[in-house]
PDB file of C-alpha atoms in Angstrom:
ATOM      1  CA  MET A 423     110.320 -10.441 122.042  1.00  0.00           C
ATOM      2  CA  LYS A 424     110.399  -8.277 125.174  1.00  0.00           C
ATOM      3  CA  LYS A 425     112.731  -5.826 123.408  1.00  0.00           C
ATOM      4  CA  LEU A 426     110.366  -5.593 120.408  1.00  0.00           C
ATOM      5  CA  PHE A 427     107.360  -5.033 122.691  1.00  0.00           C
ATOM      6  CA  LEU A 428     109.259  -2.323 124.625  1.00  0.00           C
ATOM      7  CA  LEU A 429     110.333  -0.659 121.353  1.00  0.00           C
ATOM      8  CA  ILE A 430     106.709  -0.569 120.150  1.00  0.00           C
ATOM      9  CA  ILE A 431     105.501   0.949 123.456  1.00  0.00           C
ATOM     10  CA  ILE A 432     108.232   3.621 123.350  1.00  0.00           C
ATOM     11  CA  SER A 433     107.490   4.395 119.690  1.00  0.00           C
ATOM     12  CA  VAL A 434     103.748   4.772 120.322  1.00  0.00           C
ATOM     13  CA  GLY A 435     104.444   7.028 123.318  1.00  0.00           C
ATOM     14  CA  PHE A 436     106.836   9.177 121.263  1.00  0.00           C
ATOM     15  CA  ILE A 437     104.346   9.549 118.399  1.00  0.00           C
ATOM     16  CA  THR A 438     101.497  10.340 120.803  1.00  0.00           C
ATOM     17  CA  CYS A 439     103.533  12.990 122.661  1.00  0.00           C
ATOM     18  CA  ASN A 440     104.656  14.657 119.433  1.00  0.00           C
ATOM     19  CA  LYS A 441     101.227  14.768 117.797  1.00  0.00           C
ATOM     20  CA  LYS A 442     100.054  18.297 117.110  1.00  0.00           C
ATOM     21  CA  LYS A 443      96.992  19.322 119.052  1.00  0.00           C
ATOM     22  CA  SER A 444      93.922  20.039 116.977  1.00  0.00           C
ATOM     23  CA  PHE A 445      93.090  23.714 116.976  1.00  0.00           C
ATOM     24  CA  SER A 446      89.942  25.177 118.414  1.00  0.00           C
ATOM     25  CA  SER A 447      88.664  28.202 116.488  1.00  0.00           C
ATOM     26  CA  LYS A 448      90.437  30.581 118.878  1.00  0.00           C
ATOM     27  CA  ASN A 449      93.752  28.713 118.688  1.00  0.00           C
ATOM     28  CA  LYS A 450      93.588  28.696 114.897  1.00  0.00           C
ATOM     29  CA  ILE A 451      93.977  32.481 114.882  1.00  0.00           C
ATOM     30  CA  GLU A 452      97.088  32.381 117.062  1.00  0.00           C
ATOM     31  CA  GLY A 453     100.381  32.850 115.259  1.00  0.00           C
ATOM     32  CA  THR A 454     102.335  35.235 113.075  1.00  0.00           C
ATOM     33  CA  TRP A 455     100.600  36.447 109.943  1.00  0.00           C
ATOM     34  CA  LYS A 456     102.006  38.344 106.934  1.00  0.00           C
ATOM     35  CA  MET A 457      99.648  40.583 104.979  1.00  0.00           C
ATOM     36  CA  ILE A 458      99.467  39.489 101.338  1.00  0.00           C
ATOM     37  CA  TYR A 459      96.506  41.607 100.194  1.00  0.00           C
ATOM     38  CA  ALA A 460      94.659  44.665 101.450  1.00  0.00           C
ATOM     39  CA  GLU A 461      91.768  46.570  99.964  1.00  0.00           C
ATOM     40  CA  ILE A 462      90.158  49.732 101.314  1.00  0.00           C
ATOM     41  CA  VAL A 463      86.738  50.897 100.164  1.00  0.00           C
ATOM     42  CA  GLU A 464      86.214  54.514 101.149  1.00  0.00           C
ATOM     43  CA  ASN A 465      83.443  56.731  99.806  1.00  0.00           C
ATOM     44  CA  ASP A 466      83.137  55.556  96.198  1.00  0.00           C
ATOM     45  CA  SER A 467      86.727  54.428  95.617  1.00  0.00           C
ATOM     46  CA  VAL A 468      88.659  51.201  96.082  1.00  0.00           C
ATOM     47  CA  LYS A 469      92.362  51.321  96.945  1.00  0.00           C
ATOM     48  CA  LEU A 470      94.706  48.356  97.031  1.00  0.00           C
ATOM     49  CA  LYS A 471      97.599  48.538  99.493  1.00  0.00           C
ATOM     50  CA  ASP A 472     100.922  48.387  97.684  1.00  0.00           C
ATOM     51  CA  LEU A 473     102.808  45.616  99.458  1.00  0.00           C
ATOM     52  CA  SER A 474     105.763  45.549  97.058  1.00  0.00           C
ATOM     53  CA  ASN A 475     107.908  47.836  99.250  1.00  0.00           C
ATOM     54  CA  THR A 476     106.563  47.126 102.715  1.00  0.00           C
ATOM     55  CA  THR A 477     106.050  44.262 105.115  1.00  0.00           C
ATOM     56  CA  PHE A 478     102.967  44.177 107.340  1.00  0.00           C
ATOM     57  CA  ILE A 479     103.019  41.567 110.112  1.00  0.00           C
ATOM     58  CA  LYS A 480     100.267  40.750 112.609  1.00  0.00           C
ATOM     59  CA  ILE A 481     101.028  38.632 115.680  1.00  0.00           C
ATOM     60  CA  ILE A 482      98.156  37.095 117.630  1.00  0.00           C
ATOM     61  CA  ASN A 483      98.426  35.118 120.871  1.00  0.00           C
ATOM     62  CA  ASN A 484      95.669  33.754 123.104  1.00  0.00           C
ATOM     63  CA  ASN A 485      94.220  37.199 123.967  1.00  0.00           C
ATOM     64  CA  HIS A 486      96.359  39.983 122.450  1.00  0.00           C
ATOM     65  CA  PHE A 487      97.405  41.126 118.992  1.00  0.00           C
ATOM     66  CA  SER A 488     100.026  43.450 117.574  1.00  0.00           C
ATOM     67  CA  PHE A 489     100.805  44.687 114.096  1.00  0.00           C
ATOM     68  CA  PHE A 490     103.799  46.295 112.447  1.00  0.00           C
ATOM     69  CA  ASN A 491     104.231  47.976 109.080  1.00  0.00           C
ATOM     70  CA  GLN A 492     107.825  48.526 107.938  1.00  0.00           C
ATOM     71  CA  GLU A 493     109.220  49.558 104.581  1.00  0.00           C
ATOM     72  CA  ILE A 494     111.581  46.959 103.168  1.00  0.00           C
ATOM     73  CA  SER A 495     114.342  49.535 102.767  1.00  0.00           C
ATOM     74  CA  GLY A 496     114.337  52.638 104.930  1.00  0.00           C
ATOM     75  CA  ASN A 497     112.245  53.624 107.904  1.00  0.00           C
ATOM     76  CA  LYS A 498     109.571  55.904 106.448  1.00  0.00           C
ATOM     77  CA  ASN A 499     105.947  55.040 107.079  1.00  0.00           C
ATOM     78  CA  PHE A 500     106.632  52.756 110.040  1.00  0.00           C
ATOM     79  CA  TYR A 501     103.572  52.273 112.196  1.00  0.00           C
ATOM     80  CA  SER A 502     102.385  49.769 114.734  1.00  0.00           C
ATOM     81  CA  GLY A 503      99.644  49.044 117.218  1.00  0.00           C
ATOM     82  CA  ALA A 504      98.575  46.485 119.761  1.00  0.00           C
ATOM     83  CA  GLY A 505      95.831  45.558 122.155  1.00  0.00           C
ATOM     84  CA  SER A 506      93.454  42.817 123.163  1.00  0.00           C
ATOM     85  CA  TYR A 507      90.892  40.947 121.121  1.00  0.00           C
ATOM     86  CA  THR A 508      87.879  38.714 121.414  1.00  0.00           C
ATOM     87  CA  LEU A 509      86.897  35.966 119.028  1.00  0.00           C
ATOM     88  CA  ILE A 510      83.411  34.499 119.053  1.00  0.00           C
ATOM     89  CA  GLY A 511      82.828  32.236 116.085  1.00  0.00           C
ATOM     90  CA  GLN A 512      83.799  34.340 113.078  1.00  0.00           C
ATOM     91  CA  ASN A 513      83.373  37.652 114.933  1.00  0.00           C
ATOM     92  CA  TYR A 514      86.809  39.080 115.728  1.00  0.00           C
ATOM     93  CA  THR A 515      86.981  42.363 117.685  1.00  0.00           C
ATOM     94  CA  GLU A 516      90.224  44.228 118.344  1.00  0.00           C
ATOM     95  CA  THR A 517      90.567  46.839 121.088  1.00  0.00           C
ATOM     96  CA  LEU A 518      93.458  49.036 119.983  1.00  0.00           C
ATOM     97  CA  SER A 519      95.163  50.036 123.245  1.00  0.00           C
ATOM     98  CA  PHE A 520      98.623  50.948 121.989  1.00  0.00           C
ATOM     99  CA  THR A 521      98.939  53.340 119.074  1.00  0.00           C
ATOM    100  CA  LYS A 522     100.473  56.700 118.262  1.00  0.00           C
ATOM    101  CA  LEU A 523      97.125  58.086 117.083  1.00  0.00           C
ATOM    102  CA  GLU A 524      95.168  59.139 120.187  1.00  0.00           C
ATOM    103  CA  THR A 525      91.828  59.459 118.364  1.00  0.00           C
ATOM    104  CA  ILE A 526      91.721  55.694 117.779  1.00  0.00           C
ATOM    105  CA  ARG A 527      93.283  54.580 121.079  1.00  0.00           C
ATOM    106  CA  ASN A 528      90.977  52.195 122.983  1.00  0.00           C
ATOM    107  CA  HIS A 529      88.595  52.002 120.022  1.00  0.00           C
ATOM    108  CA  GLN A 530      87.044  48.641 119.169  1.00  0.00           C
ATOM    109  CA  PHE A 531      87.196  47.436 115.586  1.00  0.00           C
ATOM    110  CA  SER A 532      84.917  44.523 114.694  1.00  0.00           C
ATOM    111  CA  PHE A 533      85.639  42.218 111.789  1.00  0.00           C
ATOM    112  CA  ASN A 534      84.454  38.999 110.238  1.00  0.00           C
ATOM    113  CA  ILE A 535      87.199  36.402 109.807  1.00  0.00           C
ATOM    114  CA  VAL A 536      87.426  33.340 107.602  1.00  0.00           C
ATOM    115  CA  PHE A 537      90.198  30.752 107.442  1.00  0.00           C
ATOM    116  CA  ASN A 538      91.098  29.192 104.115  1.00  0.00           C
ATOM    117  CA  GLY A 539      93.957  26.755 104.728  1.00  0.00           C
ATOM    118  CA  ASP A 540      96.890  28.848 105.975  1.00  0.00           C
ATOM    119  CA  THR A 541      95.182  32.116 104.967  1.00  0.00           C
ATOM    120  CA  LEU A 542      93.248  34.433 107.289  1.00  0.00           C
ATOM    121  CA  ILE A 543      90.750  36.780 105.618  1.00  0.00           C
ATOM    122  CA  GLN A 544      89.605  39.695 107.766  1.00  0.00           C
ATOM    123  CA  SER A 545      86.893  42.106 106.635  1.00  0.00           C
ATOM    124  CA  GLY A 546      84.730  44.771 108.170  1.00  0.00           C
ATOM    125  CA  THR A 547      84.019  48.450 108.618  1.00  0.00           C
ATOM    126  CA  GLU A 548      86.445  50.700 110.451  1.00  0.00           C
ATOM    127  CA  LYS A 549      84.584  53.740 111.719  1.00  0.00           C
ATOM    128  CA  VAL A 550      85.980  56.329 114.125  1.00  0.00           C
ATOM    129  CA  LYS A 551      84.234  59.671 113.803  1.00  0.00           C
ATOM    130  CA  ALA A 552      86.873  61.594 115.823  1.00  0.00           C
ATOM    131  CA  ALA A 553      89.609  60.387 113.451  1.00  0.00           C
ATOM    132  CA  GLY A 554      87.584  60.883 110.265  1.00  0.00           C
ATOM    133  CA  ILE A 555      87.761  57.161 109.496  1.00  0.00           C
ATOM    134  CA  ASN A 556      84.863  55.449 107.749  1.00  0.00           C
ATOM    135  CA  ARG A 557      85.961  52.658 105.444  1.00  0.00           C
ATOM    136  CA  TYR A 558      85.405  49.015 104.648  1.00  0.00           C
ATOM    137  CA  ILE A 559      88.516  46.821 104.543  1.00  0.00           C
ATOM    138  CA  VAL A 560      89.429  43.368 103.316  1.00  0.00           C
ATOM    139  CA  GLU A 561      92.805  42.023 104.444  1.00  0.00           C
ATOM    140  CA  LYS A 562      94.352  38.662 103.648  1.00  0.00           C
ATOM    141  CA  TYR A 563      97.176  37.225 105.745  1.00  0.00           C
ATOM    142  CA  LEU A 564      99.379  34.189 105.193  1.00  0.00           C
ATOM    143  CA  LYS A 565     100.369  32.286 108.334  1.00  0.00           C
ATOM    144  CA  ILE A 566     104.155  32.294 108.624  1.00  0.00           C
ATOM    145  CA  ASN A 567     104.419  30.781 112.108  1.00  0.00           C
TER     146      ASN A 567
END
């Protein structure tokens, strides 16, 4: 009987220790995300990003983000960026600190985010006068880690 009681106590402790923590809204955004859809509305046209030959990954930790775009074969059109972010409710703001393009370095981009299961949907206006950028984007990411 003592052995059975001890086995139950150990089992409960093991299950309790291995339980996943429930995510707060900020923790829910943390992880590695693969872009599965991207739409750009600029002036009076809508463009869909062709993801058939490229992989776009976004990595988000507790206060920083990074993104990488790489062609599946070859190294043309590689680009990346990184910086810090804030998340208040559904308002997600990236400060792009690391990028090749100086006109957007240290610019803040504000987006609305929505979670739908393991999918992150990010939308908002990107506007940087010095870079000639004024567009509305919708991006969908699948959580891969």
